CSV table of C-alpha atoms in Angstrom, one decimal:
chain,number,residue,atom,x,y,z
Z,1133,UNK,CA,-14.6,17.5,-10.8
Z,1134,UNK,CA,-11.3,17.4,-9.4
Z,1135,UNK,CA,-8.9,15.0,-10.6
Z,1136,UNK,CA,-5.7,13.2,-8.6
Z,1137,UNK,CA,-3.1,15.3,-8.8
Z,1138,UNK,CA,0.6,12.9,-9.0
Z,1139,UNK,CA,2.8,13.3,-5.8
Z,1140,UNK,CA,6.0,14.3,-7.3
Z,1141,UNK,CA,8.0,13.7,-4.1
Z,1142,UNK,CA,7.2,10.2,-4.4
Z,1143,UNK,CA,8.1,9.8,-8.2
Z,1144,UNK,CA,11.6,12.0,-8.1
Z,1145,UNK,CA,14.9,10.0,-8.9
Z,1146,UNK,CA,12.2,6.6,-8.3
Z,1147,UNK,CA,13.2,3.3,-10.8
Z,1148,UNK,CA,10.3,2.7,-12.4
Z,1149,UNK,CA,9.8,-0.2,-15.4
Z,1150,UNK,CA,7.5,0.4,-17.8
Z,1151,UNK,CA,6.2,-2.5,-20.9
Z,1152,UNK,CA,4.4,-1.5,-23.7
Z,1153,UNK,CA,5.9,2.1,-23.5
Z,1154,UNK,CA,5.7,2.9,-26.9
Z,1155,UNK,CA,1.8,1.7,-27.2
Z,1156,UNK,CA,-0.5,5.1,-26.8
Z,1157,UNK,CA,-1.6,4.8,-23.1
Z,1158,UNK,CA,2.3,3.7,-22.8
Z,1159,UNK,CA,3.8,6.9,-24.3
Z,1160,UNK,CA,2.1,9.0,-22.0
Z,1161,UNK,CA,2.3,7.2,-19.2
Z,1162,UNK,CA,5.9,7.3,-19.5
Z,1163,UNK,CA,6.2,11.3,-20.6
Z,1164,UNK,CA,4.1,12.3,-16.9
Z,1165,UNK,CA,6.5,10.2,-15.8
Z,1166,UNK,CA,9.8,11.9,-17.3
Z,1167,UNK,CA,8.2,15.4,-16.3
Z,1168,UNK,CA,7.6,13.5,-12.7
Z,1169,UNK,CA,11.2,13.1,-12.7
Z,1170,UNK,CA,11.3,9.4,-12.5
Z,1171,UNK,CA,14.3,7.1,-13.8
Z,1172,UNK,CA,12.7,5.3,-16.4
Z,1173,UNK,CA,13.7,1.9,-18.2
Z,1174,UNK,CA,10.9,0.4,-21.1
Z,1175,UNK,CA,11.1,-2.8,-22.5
Z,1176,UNK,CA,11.1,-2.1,-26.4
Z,1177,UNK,CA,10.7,-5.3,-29.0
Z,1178,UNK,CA,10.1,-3.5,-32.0
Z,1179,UNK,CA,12.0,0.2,-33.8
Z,1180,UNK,CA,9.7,3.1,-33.5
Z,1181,UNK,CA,9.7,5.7,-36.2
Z,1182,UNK,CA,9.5,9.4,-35.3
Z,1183,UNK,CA,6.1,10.1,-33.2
Z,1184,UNK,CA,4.8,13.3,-31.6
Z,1185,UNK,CA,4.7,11.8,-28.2
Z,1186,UNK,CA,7.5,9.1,-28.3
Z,1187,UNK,CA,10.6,12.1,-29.6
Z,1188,UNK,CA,10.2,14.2,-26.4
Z,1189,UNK,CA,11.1,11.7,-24.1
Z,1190,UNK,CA,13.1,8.7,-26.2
Z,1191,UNK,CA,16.7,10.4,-25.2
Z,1192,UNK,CA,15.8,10.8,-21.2
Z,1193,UNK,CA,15.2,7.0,-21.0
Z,1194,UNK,CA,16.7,3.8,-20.3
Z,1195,UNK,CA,15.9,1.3,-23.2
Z,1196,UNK,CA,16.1,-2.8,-23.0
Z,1197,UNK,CA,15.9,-4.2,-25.9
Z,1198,UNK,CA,13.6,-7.9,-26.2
Z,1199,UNK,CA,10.3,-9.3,-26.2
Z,1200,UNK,CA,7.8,-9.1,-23.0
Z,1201,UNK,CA,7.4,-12.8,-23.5
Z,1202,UNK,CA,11.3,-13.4,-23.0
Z,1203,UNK,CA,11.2,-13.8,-18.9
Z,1204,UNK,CA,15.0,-13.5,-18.8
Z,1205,UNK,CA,15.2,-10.1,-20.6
Z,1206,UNK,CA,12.1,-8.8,-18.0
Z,1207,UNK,CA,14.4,-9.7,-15.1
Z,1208,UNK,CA,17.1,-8.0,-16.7
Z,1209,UNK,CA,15.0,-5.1,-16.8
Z,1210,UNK,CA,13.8,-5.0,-13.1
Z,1211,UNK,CA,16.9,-6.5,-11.8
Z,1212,UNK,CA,19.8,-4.8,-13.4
Z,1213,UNK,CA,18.1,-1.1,-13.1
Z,1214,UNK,CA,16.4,-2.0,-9.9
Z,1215,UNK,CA,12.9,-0.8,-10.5
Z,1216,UNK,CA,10.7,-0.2,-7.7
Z,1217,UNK,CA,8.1,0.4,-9.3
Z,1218,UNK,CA,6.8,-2.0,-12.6
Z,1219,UNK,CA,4.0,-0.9,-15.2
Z,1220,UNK,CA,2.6,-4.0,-17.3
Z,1221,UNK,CA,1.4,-2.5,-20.4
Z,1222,UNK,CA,3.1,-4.6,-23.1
Z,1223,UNK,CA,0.1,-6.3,-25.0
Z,1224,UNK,CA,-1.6,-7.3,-27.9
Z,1225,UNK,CA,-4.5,-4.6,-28.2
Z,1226,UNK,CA,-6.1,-4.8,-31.1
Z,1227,UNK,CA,-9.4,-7.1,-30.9
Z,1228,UNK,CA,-9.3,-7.5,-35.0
Z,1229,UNK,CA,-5.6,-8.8,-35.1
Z,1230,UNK,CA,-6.3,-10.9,-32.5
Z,1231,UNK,CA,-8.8,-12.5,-34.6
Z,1232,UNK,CA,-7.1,-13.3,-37.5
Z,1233,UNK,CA,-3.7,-13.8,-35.3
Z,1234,UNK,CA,-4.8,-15.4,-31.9
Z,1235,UNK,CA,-1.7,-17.3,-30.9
Z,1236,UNK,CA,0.5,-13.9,-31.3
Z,1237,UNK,CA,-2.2,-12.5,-28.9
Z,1238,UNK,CA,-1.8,-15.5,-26.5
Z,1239,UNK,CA,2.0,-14.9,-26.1
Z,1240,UNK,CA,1.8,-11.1,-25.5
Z,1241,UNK,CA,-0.9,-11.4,-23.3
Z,1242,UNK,CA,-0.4,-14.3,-21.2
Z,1243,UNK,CA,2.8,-15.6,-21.5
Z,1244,UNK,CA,3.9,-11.8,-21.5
Z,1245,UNK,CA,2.0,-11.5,-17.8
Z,1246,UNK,CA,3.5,-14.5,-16.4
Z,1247,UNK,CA,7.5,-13.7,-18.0
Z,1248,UNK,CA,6.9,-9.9,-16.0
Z,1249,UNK,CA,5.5,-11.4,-13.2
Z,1250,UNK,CA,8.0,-14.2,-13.1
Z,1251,UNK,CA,10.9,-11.6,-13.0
Z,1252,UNK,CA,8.9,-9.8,-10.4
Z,1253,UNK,CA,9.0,-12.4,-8.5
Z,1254,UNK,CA,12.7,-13.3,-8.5
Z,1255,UNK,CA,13.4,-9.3,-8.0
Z,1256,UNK,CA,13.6,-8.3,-4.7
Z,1257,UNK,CA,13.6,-4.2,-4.9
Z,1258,UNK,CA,10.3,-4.4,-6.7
Z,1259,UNK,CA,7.5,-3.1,-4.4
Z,1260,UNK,CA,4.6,-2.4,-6.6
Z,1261,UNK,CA,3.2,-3.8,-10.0
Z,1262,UNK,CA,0.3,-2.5,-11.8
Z,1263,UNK,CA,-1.0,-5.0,-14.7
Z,1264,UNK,CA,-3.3,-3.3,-17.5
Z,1265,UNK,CA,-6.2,-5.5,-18.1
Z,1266,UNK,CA,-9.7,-4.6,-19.9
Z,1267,UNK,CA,-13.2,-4.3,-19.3
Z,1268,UNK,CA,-14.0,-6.7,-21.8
Z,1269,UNK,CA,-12.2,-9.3,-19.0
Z,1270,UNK,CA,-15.3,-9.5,-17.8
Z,1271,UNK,CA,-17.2,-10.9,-20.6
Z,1272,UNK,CA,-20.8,-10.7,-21.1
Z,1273,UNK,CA,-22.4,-9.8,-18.2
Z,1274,UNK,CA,-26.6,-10.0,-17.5
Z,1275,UNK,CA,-26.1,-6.8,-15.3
Z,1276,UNK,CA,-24.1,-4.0,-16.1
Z,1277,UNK,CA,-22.2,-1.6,-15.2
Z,1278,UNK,CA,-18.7,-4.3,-14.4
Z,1279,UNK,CA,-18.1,-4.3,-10.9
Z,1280,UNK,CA,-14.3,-5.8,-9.5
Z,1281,UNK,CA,-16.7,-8.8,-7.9
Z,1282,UNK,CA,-18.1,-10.1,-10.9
Z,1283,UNK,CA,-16.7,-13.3,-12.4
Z,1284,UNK,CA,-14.6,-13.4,-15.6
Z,1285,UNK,CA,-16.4,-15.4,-18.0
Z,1286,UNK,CA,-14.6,-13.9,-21.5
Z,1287,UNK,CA,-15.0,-16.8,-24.7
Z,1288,UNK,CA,-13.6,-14.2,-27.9
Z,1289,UNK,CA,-9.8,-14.7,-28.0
Z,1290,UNK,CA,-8.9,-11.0,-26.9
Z,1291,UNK,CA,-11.3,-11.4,-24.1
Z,1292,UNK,CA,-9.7,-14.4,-22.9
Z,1293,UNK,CA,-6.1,-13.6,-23.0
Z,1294,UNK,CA,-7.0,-10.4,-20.9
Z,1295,UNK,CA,-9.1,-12.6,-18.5
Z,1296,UNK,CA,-6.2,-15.3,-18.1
Z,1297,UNK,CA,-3.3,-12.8,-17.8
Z,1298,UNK,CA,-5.8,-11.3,-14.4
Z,1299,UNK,CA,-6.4,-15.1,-12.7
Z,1300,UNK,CA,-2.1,-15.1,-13.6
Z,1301,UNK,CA,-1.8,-11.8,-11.7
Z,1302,UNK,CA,-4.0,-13.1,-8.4
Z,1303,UNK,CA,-2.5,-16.3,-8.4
Z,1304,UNK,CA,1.7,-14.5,-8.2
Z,1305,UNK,CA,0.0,-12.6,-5.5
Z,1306,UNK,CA,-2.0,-15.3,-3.9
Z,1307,UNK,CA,0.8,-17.2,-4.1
Z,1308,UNK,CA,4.4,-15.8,-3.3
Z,1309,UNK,CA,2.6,-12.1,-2.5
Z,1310,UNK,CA,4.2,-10.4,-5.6
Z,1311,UNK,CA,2.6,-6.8,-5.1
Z,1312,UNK,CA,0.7,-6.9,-8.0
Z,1313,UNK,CA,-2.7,-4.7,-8.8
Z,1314,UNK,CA,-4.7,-5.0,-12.0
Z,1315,UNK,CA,-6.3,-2.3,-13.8
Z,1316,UNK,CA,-9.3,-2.8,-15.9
Z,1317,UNK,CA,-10.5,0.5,-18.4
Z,1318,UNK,CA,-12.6,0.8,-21.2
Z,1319,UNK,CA,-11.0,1.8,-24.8
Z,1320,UNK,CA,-8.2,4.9,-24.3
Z,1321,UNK,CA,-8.1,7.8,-27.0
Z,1322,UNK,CA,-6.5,11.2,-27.2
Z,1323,UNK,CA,-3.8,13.0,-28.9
Z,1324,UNK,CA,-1.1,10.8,-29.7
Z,1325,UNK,CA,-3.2,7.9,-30.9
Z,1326,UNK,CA,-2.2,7.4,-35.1
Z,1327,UNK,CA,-3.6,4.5,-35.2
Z,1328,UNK,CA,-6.5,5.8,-37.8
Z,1329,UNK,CA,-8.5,2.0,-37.8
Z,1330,UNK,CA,-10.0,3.2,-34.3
Z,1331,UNK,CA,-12.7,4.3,-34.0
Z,1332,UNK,CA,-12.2,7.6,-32.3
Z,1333,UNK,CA,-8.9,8.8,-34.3
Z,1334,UNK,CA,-9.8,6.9,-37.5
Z,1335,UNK,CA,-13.8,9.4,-37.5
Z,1336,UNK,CA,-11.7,12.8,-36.4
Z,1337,UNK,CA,-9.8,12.2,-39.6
Z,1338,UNK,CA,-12.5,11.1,-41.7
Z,1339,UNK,CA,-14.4,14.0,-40.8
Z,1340,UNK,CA,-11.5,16.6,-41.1
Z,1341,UNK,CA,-11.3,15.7,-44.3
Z,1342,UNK,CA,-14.7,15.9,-45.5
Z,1343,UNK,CA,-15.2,12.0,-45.8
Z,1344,UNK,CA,-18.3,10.1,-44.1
Z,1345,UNK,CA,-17.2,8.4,-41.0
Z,1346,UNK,CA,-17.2,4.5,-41.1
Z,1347,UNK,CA,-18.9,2.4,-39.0
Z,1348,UNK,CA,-18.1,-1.2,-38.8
Z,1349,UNK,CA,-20.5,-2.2,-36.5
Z,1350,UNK,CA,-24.1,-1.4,-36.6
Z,1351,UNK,CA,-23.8,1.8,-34.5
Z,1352,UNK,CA,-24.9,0.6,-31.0
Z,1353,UNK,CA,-22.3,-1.2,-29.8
Z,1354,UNK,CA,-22.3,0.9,-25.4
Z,1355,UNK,CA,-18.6,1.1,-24.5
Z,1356,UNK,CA,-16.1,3.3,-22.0
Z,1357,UNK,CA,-14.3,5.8,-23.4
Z,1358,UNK,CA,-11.5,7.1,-21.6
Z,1359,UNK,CA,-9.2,9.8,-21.8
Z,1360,UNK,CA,-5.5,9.0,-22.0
Z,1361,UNK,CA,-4.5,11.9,-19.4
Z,1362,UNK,CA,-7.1,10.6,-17.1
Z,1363,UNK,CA,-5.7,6.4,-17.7
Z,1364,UNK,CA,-2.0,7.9,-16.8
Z,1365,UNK,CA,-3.4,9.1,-13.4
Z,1366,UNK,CA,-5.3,6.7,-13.2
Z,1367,UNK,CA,-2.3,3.7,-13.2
Z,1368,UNK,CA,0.1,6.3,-10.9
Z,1369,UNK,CA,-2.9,6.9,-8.2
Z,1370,UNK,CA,-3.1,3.1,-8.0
Z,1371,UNK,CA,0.7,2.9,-7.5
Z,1372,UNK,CA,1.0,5.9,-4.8
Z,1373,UNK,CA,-1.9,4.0,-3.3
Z,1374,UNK,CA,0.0,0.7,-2.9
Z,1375,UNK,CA,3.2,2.4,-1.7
Z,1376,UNK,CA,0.7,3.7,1.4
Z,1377,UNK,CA,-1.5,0.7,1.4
Z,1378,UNK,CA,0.9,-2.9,0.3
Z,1379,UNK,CA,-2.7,-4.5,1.4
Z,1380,UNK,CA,-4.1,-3.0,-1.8
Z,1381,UNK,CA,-2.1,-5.7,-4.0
Z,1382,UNK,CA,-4.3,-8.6,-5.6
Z,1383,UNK,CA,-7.1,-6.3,-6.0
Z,1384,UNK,CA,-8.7,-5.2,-9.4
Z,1385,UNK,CA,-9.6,-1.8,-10.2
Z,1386,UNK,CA,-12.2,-0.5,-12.8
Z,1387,UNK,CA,-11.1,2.9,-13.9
Z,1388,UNK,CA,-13.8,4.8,-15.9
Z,1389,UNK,CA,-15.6,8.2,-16.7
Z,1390,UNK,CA,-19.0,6.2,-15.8
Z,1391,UNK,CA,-20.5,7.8,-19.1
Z,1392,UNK,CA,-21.1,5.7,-21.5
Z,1393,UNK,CA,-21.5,6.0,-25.2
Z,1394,UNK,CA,-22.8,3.8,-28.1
Z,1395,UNK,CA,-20.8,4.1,-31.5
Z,1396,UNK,CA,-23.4,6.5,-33.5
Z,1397,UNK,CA,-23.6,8.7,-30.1
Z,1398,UNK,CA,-20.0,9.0,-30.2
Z,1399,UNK,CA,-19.5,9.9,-33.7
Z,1400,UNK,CA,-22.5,12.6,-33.0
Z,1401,UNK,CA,-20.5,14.0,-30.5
Z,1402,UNK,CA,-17.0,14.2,-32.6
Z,1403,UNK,CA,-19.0,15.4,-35.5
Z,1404,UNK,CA,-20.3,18.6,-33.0
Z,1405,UNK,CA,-17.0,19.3,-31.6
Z,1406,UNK,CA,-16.0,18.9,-35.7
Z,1407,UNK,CA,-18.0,21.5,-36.8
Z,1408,UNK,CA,-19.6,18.3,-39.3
Z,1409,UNK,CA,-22.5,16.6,-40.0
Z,1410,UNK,CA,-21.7,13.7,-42.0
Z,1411,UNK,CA,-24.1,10.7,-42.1
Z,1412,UNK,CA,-22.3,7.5,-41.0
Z,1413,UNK,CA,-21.1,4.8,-43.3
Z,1414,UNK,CA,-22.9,2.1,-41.2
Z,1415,UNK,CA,-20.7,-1.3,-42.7
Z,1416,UNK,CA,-22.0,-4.2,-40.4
Z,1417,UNK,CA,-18.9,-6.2,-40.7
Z,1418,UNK,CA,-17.9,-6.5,-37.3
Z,1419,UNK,CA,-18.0,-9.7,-35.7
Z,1420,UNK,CA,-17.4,-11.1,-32.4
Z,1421,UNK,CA,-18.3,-8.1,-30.2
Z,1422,UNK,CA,-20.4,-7.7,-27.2
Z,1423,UNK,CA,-23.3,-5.4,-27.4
Z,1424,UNK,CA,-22.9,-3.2,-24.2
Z,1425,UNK,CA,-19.8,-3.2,-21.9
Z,1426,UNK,CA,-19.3,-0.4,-19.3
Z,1427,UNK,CA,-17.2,-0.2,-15.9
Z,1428,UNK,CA,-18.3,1.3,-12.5
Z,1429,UNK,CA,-15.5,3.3,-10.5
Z,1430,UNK,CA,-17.0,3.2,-7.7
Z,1431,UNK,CA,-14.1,0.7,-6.0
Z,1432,UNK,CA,-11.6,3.1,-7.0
Z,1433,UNK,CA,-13.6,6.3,-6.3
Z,1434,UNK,CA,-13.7,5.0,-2.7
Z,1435,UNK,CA,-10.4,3.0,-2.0
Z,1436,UNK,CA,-7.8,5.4,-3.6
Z,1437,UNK,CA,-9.7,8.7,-4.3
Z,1438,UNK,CA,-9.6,8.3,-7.9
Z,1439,UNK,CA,-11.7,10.4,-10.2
Z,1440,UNK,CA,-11.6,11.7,-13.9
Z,1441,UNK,CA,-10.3,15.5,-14.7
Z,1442,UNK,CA,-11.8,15.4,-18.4
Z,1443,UNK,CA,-15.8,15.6,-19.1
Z,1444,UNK,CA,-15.8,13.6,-22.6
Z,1445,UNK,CA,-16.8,16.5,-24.5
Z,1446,UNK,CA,-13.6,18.4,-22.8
Z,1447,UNK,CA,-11.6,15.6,-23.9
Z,1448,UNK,CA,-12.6,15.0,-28.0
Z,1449,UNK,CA,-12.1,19.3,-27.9
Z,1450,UNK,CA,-8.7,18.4,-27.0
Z,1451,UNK,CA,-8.5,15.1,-29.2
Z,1452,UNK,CA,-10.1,16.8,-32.1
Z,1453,UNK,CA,-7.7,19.8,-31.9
Z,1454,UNK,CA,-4.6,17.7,-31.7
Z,1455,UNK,CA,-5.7,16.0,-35.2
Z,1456,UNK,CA,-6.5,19.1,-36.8
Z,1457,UNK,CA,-2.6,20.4,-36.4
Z,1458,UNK,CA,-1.1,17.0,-37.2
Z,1459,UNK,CA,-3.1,16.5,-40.1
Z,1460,UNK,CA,-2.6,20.0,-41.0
Z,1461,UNK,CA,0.6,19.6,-41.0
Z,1462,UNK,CA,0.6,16.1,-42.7
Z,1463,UNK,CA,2.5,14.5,-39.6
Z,1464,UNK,CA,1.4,11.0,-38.2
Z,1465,UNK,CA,1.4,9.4,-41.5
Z,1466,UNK,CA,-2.3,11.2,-41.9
């Protein structure tokens, strides 16, 4: 299936803010749009060391130095460098951190939303915003797949901060018609991704190296998987789409490959793109999850032509080979 395919015309010499650029959908959100040749300015709180994805563009960007949650630092950031166009990635993401450390999660993810949106807000040359939300916004649900009309109704911490950084986003639109659209996907993976506690990078490497694959649920656990190349088009079709269409702001959009995959299903997959056959350390120590969560596209199928480039077995080839030569080479702190 054909993919969306970025309008470079459009992106060439554009300002464009980006939070959370370091994070791993960040990083390569902000490299396709280096290569796009936009004029990029992130938002960086914390020093990051030397990563494969992160060194090939950190010298052809603007940096501003601060917290997401500081709302004078994000209107320096749109203001001073003008930025046209805002991504809103800077979050808390990590659904076990946010367990043991909710409050941290509260300020990235809500306070963070309404500081950006804030800024927004008081900075005229901004035309579009996208927010990244989550499918687990939604909650549970008695019918699956989420659609963009169901209500939010989120009670585990991560959940909720996602949830309440949306109803922020539709009320700055509702109310002073800041041009801001919200994105909801399922979990992201790829190359680039070193953070080995996930699930997808954390089995690759398990499994490269011989060791059984941990499982911290009990295996069944239905989620989205999506590929990173497919979330970066995903959040610059959605911004083309509200340059053409301003009427598109204060909508949600689910993004997803609409093939869903429970946790044993996925390793089974990994494990035959592997080469391996490993049985699965099955731990049942996770906590605070809901059983099946998926996303229909559909909305953005229709509205802005959206659809994925990678099948998912495409996409952990790709994953998978990426690991092999960084491990190989003992990179990523493997």
């Amino acid at each position: 299936m054909a993919g969306f395919t970025p309008d470079q015309g459009f992106w060439r010499h554009r300002p464009v803010a980006v939070t959370g650029a370091t994070g791993f959908l960040g990083s390569h959100l902000v490299a396709k749009l280096v290569e796009l040749g936009a004029d990029v300015v992130i938002l960086q709180r914390d020093l990051v060391p030397s990563h494969p994805i992160i060194d090939g563009w950190r010298a052809q960007v603007h940096v501003v130095e601060g917290a997401v949650e500081d709302q004078a630092r994000c209107e320096r950031l749109l203001g001073e460098y003008e930025a046209r166009t805002v991504f809103h990635l800077a979050a808390q993401t990590q659904v076990g951190v946010t367990n043991l450390n909710p409050i941290s999660t509260f300020e990235a993810n809500i306070t963070g939303t309404w500081a950006l949106l804030e800024a927004a807000r008081r900075s005229p040359r901004v035309e579009q915003v996208v927010t990244a939300s989550s499918d687990k916004a939604y909650g549970a649900q008695p019918v699956l797949p989420y659609e963009e009309t169901m209500p939010l109704t989120p009670v585990h911490p991560y959940d909720v901060s996602k949830a309440c950084g949306d109803l922020i986003a539709a009320s700055y639109h509702a109310t002073w018609e800041v041009p801001v659209a919200v994105t909801r996907c399922g979990n992201f993976f790829g190359p680039g991704d070193t953070n080995w506690e996930r699930l997808v990078p954390g089995t690759i490497r398990s499994v490269l190296e011989g060791r059984r694959p941990i499982v911290r649920s009990d295996g069944t656990l239905l989620r989205d998987y999506l590929y990173v190349t497919d979330g970066v088009l995903a959040y610059l079709c959605l911004a083309e789409a509200m340059a053409a269409d301003p009427g598109l702001a204060g909508e949600a959009f689910n993004f997803s490959n609409e093939q869903p995959l429970d946790v044993l299903g996925l390793i089974a997959l990994i494990q035959d793109v592997a080469g391996t056959d490993l049985e699965p350390d099955i731990q049942s120590t996770a906590r605070h999850e809901i059983q099946a969560q998926h996303l229909s596209a559909a909305k953005a199928r229709k509205q802005l032509g959206w659809a994925p480039t990678y099948t998912m077995r495409e996409a952990i080839e790709e994953t998978v080979a990426w690991s092999r030569e960084v491990l190989a080479a003992g990179g990523a702190n493997g």
